[in-house]
Coordinates of C-alpha atoms and ligand atoms in Angstrom, one line a residue:
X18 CA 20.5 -9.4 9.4
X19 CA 21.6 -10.8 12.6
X20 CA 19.1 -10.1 15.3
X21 CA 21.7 -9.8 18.3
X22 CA 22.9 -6.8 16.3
X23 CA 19.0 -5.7 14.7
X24 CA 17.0 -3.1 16.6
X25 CA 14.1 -4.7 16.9
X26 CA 11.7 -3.6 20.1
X27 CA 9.1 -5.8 20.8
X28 CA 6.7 -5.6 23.2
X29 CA 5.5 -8.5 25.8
X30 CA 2.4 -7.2 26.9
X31 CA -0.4 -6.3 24.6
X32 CA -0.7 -2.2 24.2
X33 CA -4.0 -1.6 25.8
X34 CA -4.9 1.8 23.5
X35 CA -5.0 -0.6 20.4
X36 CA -8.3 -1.1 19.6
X37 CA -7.8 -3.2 16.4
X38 CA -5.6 -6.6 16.1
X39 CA -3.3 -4.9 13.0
X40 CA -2.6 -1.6 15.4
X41 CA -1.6 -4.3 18.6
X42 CA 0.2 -6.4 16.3
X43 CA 2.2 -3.4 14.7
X44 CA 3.0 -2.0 18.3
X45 CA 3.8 -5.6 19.9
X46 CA 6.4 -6.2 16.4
X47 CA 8.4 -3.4 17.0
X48 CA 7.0 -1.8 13.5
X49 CA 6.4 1.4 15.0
X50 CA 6.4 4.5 17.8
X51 CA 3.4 6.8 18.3
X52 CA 5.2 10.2 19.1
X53 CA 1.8 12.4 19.2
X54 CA -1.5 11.9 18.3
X55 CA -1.7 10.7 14.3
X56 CA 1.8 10.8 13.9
X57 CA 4.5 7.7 14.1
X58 CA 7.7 6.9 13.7
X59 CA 8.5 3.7 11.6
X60 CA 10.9 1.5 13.5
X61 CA 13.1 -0.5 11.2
X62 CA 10.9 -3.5 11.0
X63 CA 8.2 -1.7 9.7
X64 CA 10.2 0.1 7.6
X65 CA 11.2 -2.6 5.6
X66 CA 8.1 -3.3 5.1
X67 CA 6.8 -0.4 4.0
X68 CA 9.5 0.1 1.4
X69 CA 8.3 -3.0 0.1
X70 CA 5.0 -2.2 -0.3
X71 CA 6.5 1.2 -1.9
X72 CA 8.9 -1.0 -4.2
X73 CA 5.7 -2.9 -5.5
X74 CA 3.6 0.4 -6.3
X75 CA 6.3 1.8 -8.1
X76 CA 7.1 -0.8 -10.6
X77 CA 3.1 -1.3 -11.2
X78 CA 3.1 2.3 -11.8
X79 CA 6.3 2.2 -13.8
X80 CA 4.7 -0.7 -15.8
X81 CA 1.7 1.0 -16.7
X82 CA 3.6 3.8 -18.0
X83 CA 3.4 6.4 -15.1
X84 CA 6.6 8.3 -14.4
X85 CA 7.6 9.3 -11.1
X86 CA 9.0 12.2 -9.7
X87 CA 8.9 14.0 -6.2
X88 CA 6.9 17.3 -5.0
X89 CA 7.7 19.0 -1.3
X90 CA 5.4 18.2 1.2
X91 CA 5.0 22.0 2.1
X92 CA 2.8 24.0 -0.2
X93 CA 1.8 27.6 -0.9
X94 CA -1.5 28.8 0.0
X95 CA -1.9 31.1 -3.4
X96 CA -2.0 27.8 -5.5
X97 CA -4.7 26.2 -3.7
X98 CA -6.2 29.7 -3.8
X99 CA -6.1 29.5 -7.7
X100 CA -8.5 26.0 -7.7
X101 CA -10.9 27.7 -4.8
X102 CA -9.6 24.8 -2.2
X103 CA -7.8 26.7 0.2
X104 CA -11.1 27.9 1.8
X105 CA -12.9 25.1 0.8
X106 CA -10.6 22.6 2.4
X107 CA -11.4 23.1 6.0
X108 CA -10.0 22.1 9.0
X109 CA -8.4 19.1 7.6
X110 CA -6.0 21.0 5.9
X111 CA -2.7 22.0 8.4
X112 CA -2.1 25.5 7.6
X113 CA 1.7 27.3 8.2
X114 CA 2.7 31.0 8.3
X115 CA 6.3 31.6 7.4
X116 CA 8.9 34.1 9.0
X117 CA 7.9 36.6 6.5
X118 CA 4.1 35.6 7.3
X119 CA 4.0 33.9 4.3
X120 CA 1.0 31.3 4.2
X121 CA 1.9 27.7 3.6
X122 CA 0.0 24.6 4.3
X123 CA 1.6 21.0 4.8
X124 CA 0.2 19.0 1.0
X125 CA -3.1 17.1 1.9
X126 CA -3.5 16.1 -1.8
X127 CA -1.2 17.5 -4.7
X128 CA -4.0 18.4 -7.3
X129 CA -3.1 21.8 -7.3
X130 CA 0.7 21.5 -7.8
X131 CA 1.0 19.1 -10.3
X132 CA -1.5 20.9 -12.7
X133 CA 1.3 24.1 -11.4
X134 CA 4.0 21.5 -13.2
X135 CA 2.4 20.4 -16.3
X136 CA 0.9 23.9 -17.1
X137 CA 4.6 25.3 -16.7
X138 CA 5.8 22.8 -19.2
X139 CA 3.3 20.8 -21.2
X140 CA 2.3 23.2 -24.5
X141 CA 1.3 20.8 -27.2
X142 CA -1.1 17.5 -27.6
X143 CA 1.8 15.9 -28.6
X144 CA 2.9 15.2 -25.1
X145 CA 0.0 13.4 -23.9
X146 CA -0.9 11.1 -22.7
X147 CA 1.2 12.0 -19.4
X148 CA 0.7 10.6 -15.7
X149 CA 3.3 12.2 -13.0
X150 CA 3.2 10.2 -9.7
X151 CA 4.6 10.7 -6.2
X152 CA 4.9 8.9 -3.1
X153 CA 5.3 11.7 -0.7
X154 CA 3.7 11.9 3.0
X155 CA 0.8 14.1 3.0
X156 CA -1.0 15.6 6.4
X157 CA -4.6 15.7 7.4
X158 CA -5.6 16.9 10.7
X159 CA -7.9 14.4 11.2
X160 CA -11.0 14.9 13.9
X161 CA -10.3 11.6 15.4
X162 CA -6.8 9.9 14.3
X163 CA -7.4 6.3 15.3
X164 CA -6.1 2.3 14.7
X165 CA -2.5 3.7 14.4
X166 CA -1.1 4.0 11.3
X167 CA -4.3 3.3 9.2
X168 CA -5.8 6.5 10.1
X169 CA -2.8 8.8 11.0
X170 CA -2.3 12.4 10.5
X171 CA 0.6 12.2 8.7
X172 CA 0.4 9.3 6.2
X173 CA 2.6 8.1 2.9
X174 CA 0.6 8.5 -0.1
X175 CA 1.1 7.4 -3.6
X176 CA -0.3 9.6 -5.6
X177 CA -0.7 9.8 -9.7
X178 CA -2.1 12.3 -12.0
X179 CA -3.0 12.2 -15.3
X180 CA -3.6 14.6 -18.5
X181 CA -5.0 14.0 -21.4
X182 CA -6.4 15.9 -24.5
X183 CA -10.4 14.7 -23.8
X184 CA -12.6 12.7 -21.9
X185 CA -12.1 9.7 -24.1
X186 CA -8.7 9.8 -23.5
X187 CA -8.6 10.5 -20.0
X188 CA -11.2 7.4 -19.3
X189 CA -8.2 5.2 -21.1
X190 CA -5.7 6.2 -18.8
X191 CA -8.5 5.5 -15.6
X192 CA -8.4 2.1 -17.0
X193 CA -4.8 1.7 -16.9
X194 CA -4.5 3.3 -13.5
X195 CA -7.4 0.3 -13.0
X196 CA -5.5 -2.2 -14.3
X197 CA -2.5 -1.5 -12.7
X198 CA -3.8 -1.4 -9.4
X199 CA -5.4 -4.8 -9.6
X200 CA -1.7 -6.0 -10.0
X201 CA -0.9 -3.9 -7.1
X202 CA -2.6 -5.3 -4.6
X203 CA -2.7 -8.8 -5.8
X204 CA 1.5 -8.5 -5.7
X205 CA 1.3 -7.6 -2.2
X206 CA -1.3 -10.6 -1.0
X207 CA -4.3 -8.3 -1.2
X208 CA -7.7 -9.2 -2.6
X209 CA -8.3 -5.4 -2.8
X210 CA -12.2 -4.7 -4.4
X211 CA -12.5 -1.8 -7.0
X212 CA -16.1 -0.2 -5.6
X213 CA -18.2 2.7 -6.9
X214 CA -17.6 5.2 -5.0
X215 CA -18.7 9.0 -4.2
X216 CA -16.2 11.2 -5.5
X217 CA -16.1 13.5 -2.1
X218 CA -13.9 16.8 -2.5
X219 CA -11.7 15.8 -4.8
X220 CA -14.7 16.1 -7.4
X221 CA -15.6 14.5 -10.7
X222 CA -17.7 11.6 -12.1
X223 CA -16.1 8.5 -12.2
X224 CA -14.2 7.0 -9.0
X225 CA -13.3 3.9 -7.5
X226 CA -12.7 3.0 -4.0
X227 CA -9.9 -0.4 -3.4
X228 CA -11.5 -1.8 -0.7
X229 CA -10.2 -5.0 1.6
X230 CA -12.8 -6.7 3.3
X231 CA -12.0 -7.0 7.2
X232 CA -14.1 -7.1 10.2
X233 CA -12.5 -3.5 11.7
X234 CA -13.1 -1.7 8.1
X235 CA -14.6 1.4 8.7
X236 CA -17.0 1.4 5.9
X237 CA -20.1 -0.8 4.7
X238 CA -19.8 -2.5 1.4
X239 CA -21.9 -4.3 -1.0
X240 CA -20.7 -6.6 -3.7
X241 CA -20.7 -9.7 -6.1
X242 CA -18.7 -12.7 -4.3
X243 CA -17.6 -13.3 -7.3
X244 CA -14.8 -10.9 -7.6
X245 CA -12.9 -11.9 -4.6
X246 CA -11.5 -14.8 -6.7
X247 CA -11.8 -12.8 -9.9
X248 CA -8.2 -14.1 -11.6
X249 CA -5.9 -10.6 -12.0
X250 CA -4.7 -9.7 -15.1
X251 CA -1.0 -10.6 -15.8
X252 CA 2.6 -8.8 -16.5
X253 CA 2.0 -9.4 -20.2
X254 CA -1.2 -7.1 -20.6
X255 CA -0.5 -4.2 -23.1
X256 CA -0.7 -1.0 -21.3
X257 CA -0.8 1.0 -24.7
X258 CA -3.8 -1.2 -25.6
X259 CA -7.4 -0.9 -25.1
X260 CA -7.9 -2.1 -21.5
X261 CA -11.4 -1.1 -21.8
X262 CA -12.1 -5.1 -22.1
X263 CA -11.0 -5.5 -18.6
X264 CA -12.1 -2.7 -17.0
X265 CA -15.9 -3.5 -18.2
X266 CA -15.3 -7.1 -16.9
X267 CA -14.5 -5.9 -13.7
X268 CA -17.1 -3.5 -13.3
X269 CA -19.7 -5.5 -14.6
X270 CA -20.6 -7.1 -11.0
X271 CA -22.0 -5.3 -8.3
X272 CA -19.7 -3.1 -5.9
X273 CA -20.1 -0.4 -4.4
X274 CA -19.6 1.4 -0.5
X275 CA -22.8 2.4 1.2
X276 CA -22.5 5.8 0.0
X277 CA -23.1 4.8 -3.6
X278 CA -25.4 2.0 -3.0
X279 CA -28.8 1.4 -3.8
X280 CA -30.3 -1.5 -2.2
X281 CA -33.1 -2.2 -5.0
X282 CA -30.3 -1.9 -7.0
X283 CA -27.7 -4.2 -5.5
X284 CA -30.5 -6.9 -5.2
X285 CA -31.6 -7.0 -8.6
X286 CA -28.1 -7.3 -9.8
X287 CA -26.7 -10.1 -7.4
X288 CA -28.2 -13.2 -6.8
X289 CA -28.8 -14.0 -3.3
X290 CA -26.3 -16.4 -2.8
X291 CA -23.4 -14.4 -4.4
X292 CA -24.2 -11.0 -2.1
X293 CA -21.5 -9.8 0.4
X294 CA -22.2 -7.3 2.3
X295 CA -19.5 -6.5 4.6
X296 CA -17.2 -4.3 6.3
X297 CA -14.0 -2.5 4.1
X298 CA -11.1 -0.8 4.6
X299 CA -10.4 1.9 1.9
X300 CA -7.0 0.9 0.9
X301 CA -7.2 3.7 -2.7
X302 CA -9.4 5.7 -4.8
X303 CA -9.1 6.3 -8.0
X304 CA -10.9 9.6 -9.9
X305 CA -11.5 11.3 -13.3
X306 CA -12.8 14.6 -12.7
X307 CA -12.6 16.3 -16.1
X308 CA -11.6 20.0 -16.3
X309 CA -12.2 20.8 -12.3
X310 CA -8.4 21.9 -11.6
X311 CA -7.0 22.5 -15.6
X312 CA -9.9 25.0 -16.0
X313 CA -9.0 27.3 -13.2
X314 CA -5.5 27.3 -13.1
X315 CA -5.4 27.5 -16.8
X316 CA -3.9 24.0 -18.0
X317 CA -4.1 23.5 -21.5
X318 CA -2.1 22.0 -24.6
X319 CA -2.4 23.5 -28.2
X320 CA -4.6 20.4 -29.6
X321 CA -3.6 19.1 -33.3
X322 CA -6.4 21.6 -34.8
X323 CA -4.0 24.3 -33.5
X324 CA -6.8 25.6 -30.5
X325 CA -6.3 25.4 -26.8
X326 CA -7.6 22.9 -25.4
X327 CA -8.2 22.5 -21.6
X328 CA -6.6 19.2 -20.6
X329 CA -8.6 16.6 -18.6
X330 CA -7.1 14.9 -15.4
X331 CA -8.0 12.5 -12.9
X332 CA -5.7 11.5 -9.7
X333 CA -5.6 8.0 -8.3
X334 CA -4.2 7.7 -4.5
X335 CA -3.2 4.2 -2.4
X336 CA -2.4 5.1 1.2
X337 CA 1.1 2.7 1.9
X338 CA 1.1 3.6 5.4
X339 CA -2.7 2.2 5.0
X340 CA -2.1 -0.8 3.3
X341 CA 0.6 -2.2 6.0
X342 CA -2.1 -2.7 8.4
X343 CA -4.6 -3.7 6.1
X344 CA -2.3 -6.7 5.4
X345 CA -2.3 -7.3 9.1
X346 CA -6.1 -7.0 9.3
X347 CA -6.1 -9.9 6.7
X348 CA -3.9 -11.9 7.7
X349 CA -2.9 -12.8 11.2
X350 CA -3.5 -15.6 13.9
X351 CA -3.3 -15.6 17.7
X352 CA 0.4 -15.6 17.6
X353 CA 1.1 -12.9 15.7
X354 CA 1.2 -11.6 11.8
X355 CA 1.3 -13.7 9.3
X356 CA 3.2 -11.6 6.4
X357 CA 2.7 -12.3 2.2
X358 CA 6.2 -13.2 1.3
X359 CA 6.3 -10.3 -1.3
X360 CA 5.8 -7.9 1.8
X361 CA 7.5 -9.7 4.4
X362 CA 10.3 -7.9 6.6
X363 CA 12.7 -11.1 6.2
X364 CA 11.6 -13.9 4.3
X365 CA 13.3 -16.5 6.6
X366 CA 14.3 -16.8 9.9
X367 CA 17.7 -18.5 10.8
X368 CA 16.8 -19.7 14.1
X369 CA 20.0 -21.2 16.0
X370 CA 18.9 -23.1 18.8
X371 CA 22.3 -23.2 20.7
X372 CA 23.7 -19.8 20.6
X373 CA 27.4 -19.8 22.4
X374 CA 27.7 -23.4 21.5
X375 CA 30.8 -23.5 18.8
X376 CA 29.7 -26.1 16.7
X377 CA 25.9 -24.8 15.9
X378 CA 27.3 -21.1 15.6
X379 CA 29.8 -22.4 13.1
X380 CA 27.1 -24.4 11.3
X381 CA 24.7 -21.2 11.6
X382 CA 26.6 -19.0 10.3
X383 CA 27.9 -21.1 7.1
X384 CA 24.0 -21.6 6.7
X385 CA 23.2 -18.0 7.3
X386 CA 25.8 -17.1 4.8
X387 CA 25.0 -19.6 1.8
X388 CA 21.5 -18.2 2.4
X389 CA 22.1 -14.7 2.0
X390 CA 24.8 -15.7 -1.0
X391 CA 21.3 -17.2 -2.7
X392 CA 19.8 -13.9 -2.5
X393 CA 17.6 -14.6 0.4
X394 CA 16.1 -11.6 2.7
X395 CA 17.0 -13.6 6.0
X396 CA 17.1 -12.5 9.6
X397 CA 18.8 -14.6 11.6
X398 CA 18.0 -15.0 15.1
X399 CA 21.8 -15.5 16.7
X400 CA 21.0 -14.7 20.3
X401 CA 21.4 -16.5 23.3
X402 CA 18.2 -16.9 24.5
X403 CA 15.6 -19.9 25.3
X404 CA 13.9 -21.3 21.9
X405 CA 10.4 -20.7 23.2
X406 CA 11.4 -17.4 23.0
X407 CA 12.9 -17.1 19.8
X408 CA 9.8 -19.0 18.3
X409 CA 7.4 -16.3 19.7
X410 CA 9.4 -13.6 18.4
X411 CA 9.5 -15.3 14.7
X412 CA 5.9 -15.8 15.1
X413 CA 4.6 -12.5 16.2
X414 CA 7.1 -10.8 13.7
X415 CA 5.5 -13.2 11.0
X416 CA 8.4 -14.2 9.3
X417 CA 7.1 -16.4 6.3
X418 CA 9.9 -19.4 7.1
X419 CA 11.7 -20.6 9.7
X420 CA 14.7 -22.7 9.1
X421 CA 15.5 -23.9 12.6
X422 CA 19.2 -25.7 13.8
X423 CA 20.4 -26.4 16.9
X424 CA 22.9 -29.2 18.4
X425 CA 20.7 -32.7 17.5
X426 CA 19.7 -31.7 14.3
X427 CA 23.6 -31.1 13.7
X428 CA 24.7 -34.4 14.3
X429 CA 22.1 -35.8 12.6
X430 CA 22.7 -33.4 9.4
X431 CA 19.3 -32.3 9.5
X432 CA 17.3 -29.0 9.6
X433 CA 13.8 -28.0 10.2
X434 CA 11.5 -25.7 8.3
X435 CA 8.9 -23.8 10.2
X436 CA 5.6 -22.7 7.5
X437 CA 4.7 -19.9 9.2
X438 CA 1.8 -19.8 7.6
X439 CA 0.3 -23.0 7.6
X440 CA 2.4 -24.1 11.2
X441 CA 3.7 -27.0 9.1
X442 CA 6.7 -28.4 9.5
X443 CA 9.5 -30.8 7.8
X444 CA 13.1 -31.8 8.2
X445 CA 15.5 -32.2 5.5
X446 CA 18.8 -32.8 5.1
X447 CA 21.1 -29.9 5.9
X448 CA 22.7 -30.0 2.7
X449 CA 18.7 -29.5 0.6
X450 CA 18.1 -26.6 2.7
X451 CA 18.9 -23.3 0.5
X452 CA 17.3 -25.0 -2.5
X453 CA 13.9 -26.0 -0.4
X454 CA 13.9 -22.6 1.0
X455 CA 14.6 -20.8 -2.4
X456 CA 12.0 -23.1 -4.1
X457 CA 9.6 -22.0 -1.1
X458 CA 9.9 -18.6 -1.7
X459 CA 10.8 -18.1 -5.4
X460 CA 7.5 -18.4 -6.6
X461 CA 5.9 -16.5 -3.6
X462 CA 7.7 -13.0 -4.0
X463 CA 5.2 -12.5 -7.0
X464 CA 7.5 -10.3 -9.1
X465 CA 5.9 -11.8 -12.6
X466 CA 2.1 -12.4 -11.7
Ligands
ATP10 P1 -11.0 8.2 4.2 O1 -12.3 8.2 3.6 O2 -10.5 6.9 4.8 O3 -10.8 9.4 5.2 P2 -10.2 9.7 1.9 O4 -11.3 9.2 1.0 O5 -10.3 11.0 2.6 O6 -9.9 8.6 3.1 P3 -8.4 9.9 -0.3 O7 -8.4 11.4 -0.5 O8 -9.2 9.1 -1.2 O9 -8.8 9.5 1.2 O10 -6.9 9.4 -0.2 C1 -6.3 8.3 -0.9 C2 -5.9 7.2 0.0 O11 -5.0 7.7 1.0 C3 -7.0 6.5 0.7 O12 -7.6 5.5 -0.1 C4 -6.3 5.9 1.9 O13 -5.7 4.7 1.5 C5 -5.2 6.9 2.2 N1 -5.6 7.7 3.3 C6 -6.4 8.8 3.3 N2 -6.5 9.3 4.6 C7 -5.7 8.6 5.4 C8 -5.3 8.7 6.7 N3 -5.8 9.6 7.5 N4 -4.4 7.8 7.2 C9 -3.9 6.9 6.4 N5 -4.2 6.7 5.1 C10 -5.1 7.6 4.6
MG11 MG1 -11.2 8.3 -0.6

C-alpha cells in the first residue's frame, strides 16, 4: 500500500478524552472515529487489524473443529421470552419496536437463537458433538462506555456454542474450546490467563475468564506466575482426543478474578514468591451451563437408547474489538504501538527518504515491488515529506520493520532495517534485503505454533 495514496488520519496532538495509553494510541494511529458515545467507526488501519485478529480466531476455531456460520444482529423479543431473559436482561439489552410494533432487540449474546437453530434441525445423537460459532457485533448499552473500543456499546464478538448429548461430553468440548483459545491468544502475541471465574447471567457451573495482565485492566486478579510462561500447546494436538490432560495442567495453578477468589485459598495454594496479584483485562469467557437454555426452549436429540434427551451447551465468547487494544495495553512505548507481527497492519514499512528524487523513487519502487512479489504485507511510505516525520508516523503506527532508502544509501548499495521493536538497527546490502526481511518476519506471523 502506498501511503501517498492510503487514508491514514493521524493525529499530532494527544486526544485529551483518552484516559488509557491503548485508547490515545488507537485515536493518535488513525485506527478509529468515535461517532457517539460507545460506538466507532474503524478507519482502515484499524481495520486491518481487526481482520487479523478475526482471521486468527477463525482458523483456531476451525482447527478445533467449530464450524462457522453467521446469525443477524437484530433479534426477536419472543425468543428471548422463551429462555425468561428478555425481562431478566435489563437495561443492557437495546430493545426495537418495528413498523408493525413488533418487538425486536439488537443481539447482546446469541444463546437464545442458536439453541432456535439447532432445535430446528438437530433430531438424533448422531449429530453431536456440534459447536456453531459467529463473529457478529453484538450491542450492550453499557452504563458507562469507556477506554474506546475496549468497552464500546457496540462491539465484535466471537461467539461459539456447543451441544452435546451429557455433561461428560459437553465438559470435552469446554476443553477444546480451552485448548483452542490458548492457541488464540498466544497467535496474536497474547499471554492471555484462563481464570476461574463467576458465571454472571449467562449461568452455569464451570467458566473461565482470558485475562491479560495490564495496569488499566479493570479487574483484580490472583494467580500462579508460573503460567505466564506456561509453553502453549501446538498445531499438532488432537482435537478429537482427550484434551483433558491439558486442561488439568492448566488449571492446576491458582487463577482466579476477585469475584471467585478466596484469599486463604489463593495463599495456601501459591507460594509467596510465585503470587501475582494484579490488574486484568477480560479479553473471553468461556462457560458450560448444562440444560439452562435446551430445557426451556425444548432442545433435545433422540439419544442412541431411542429417548429424548435434553442437550447440554455451553458458549465461549472473545471480544475482537477488545482484544485490539488489549494488544496495545501490552505492548507499546513512548512513541507509539508496538504491534505482534501476526496482528500488525503492514508488516514492513518502505520508507523512501527522497521522495521526488528519480533515482530513489525508481529504486523504491523496484524494492517495494519485489517485496510485495515475496508476499510481504508492506506499506510504503512514498511521500514527500521530511524523514523525521515519516519515522514518527512508522513508529506511532507500530509497524514491526522498517526498511529505510534514500539517496546515500543508494550509491552505496545499501539499505537499513529499522526493529521496531527492539529500536535496533542494521544495514545490508540492497540486494539481501527481501530475504532478511522475509527471514525476519517468516517465523514471526505464527501461523504453525
Ligand atoms: P465485562 O465483564 O467486561 O462487562 P462481560 O463479562 O459482560 O464483560 P461476556 O458476556 O463474558 O462479557 O462477553 C464475552 C467477551 O466479549 C468478553 O470477554 C469481552 O472480551 C467482550 N466484551 C463484553 N462486553 C464488551 C464491551 N462492552 N465492549 C467490548 N468488548 C466487550
Ligand atoms: Mg464475561
Amino acid at each position: 500500500m502506498r501511503l501517498s495514496r492510503y487514508f491514514l488520519p493521524v493525529l499530532r496532538d494527544v486526544p485529551k478524552e483518552a484516559e488509557i495509553v491503548s485508547h490515545r494510541l488507537m485515536l493518535r494511529a488513525g485506527m478509529i472515529r468515535q461517532q457517539a458515545s460507545g460506538l466507532y467507526s474503524w478507519l482502515p488501519l484499524g481495520y486491518k487489524v481487526l481482520m487479523k485478529v478475526q482471521k486468527i480466531i477463525e482458523e483456531e476455531q476451525n482447527r478445533s473443529g467449530a464450524i462457522e456460520l453467521l446469525m443477524p444482529t437484530i433479534q426477536s423479543a419472543d425468543l428471548w421470552r422463551e429462555s425468561g431473559r428478555y425481562d431478566a436482561y435489563g437495561k443492557e439489552m437495546l430493545r426495537i419496536e418495528d413498523r408493525h410494533e413488533r418487538e425486536f432487540l439488537y443481539g447482546p449474546t446469541n444463546e437464545e437463537m442458536v439453541t432456535d437453530i439447532f432445535r430446528t434441525y438437530v433430531k438424533s445423537y448422531k449429530d453431536l458433538p456440534l459447536n456453531l460459532y459467529h463473529i457478529q457485533w453484538k450491542f450492550r448499552d453499557e452504563v458507562r462506555p469507556r477506554f474506546g473500543t475496549m468497552r464500546s456499546r457496540e462491539f465484535l464478538m466471537k461467539d461459539a456454542y456447543s451441544f452435546d448429548l451429557d455433561k461428560d461430553r459437553a465438559v470435552a468440548a469446554y476443553e477444546r474450546m480451552f485448548v483452542a483459545y490458548l492457541r488464540t491468544y498466544a497467535r496474536m502475541g497474547l499471554t492471555a490467563i484462563p481464570m476461574r471465574a463467576d458465571t454472571g447471567p449467562i449461568g452455569g457451573d464451570l467458566s473461565h475468564e482470558w485475562i491479560i495482565l495490564a495496569e488499566t485492566g479493570e479487574s483484580q486478579v490472583f494467580c500462579h506466575r508460573d503460567l505466564l510462561d506456561k509453553p502453549i500447546p501446538g498445531q499438532d494436538v488432537d482435537f478429537r482426543g482427550d484434551l483433558k490432560p491439558i486442561f488439568n495442567d492448566w488449571t492446576s495453578l491458582y487463577a482466579a478474578t476477585e469475584e471467585m477468589v478466596d484469599q486463604a485459598e489463593y495463599e495456601a495454594a501459591v507460594p509467596e514468591d510465585k503470587r501475582v496479584s494484579a490488574r486484568g483485562i477480560e479479553v473471553g469467557h468461556i462457560f458450560y451451563f448444562g440444560t439452562k437454555y435446551s430445557e426451556p426452549m425444548k432442545a433435545s436429540v433422540t439419544g442412541n437408547d431411542g429417548k429424548e434427551t435434553i442437550v447440554h451447551m455451553g458458549s465461549y465468547g472473545i471480544g475482537l474489538t477488545r482484544v485490539v487494544p488489549a494488544i496495545i495495553e501490552a505492548s507499546h512505548d513512548e512513541n507509539g504501538i508496538i504491534w505482534p507481527v501476526s496482528v500488525a497492519p503492514f508488516e514492513a514499512v518502505l520508507v523512501n527518504l527522497k521522495a521526488g528524487d528519480a533515482d530513489t523513487d525508481a529504486a523504491c519502487d523496484k524494492l517495494y515491488a519485489e517485496l510485495t512479489a515475496a508476499g510481504l504485507d508492506m506499506l510504503y511510505d512514498d511521500r514527500d515529506q521530511p524523514a523525521g516525520s515519516k519515522f514518527a508516523t512508522a513508529d506511532l503506527v507500530g509497524i514491526p520493520y522498517q526498511l529505510i532508502l534514500g539517496p546515500r544509501g543508494l550509491k552505496s548499495g545499501e539499505v537499513e532495517i529499522k526493529h521496531r521493536k527492539t529500536g535496533e538497527r542494521e544495514t545490508l546490502p540492497l540486494a539481501n534485503a527481501v530475504e532478511r526481511l522475509k527471514g525476519l518476519i517468516e517465523p514471526q506471523r505464527m501461523n504453525d505454533i
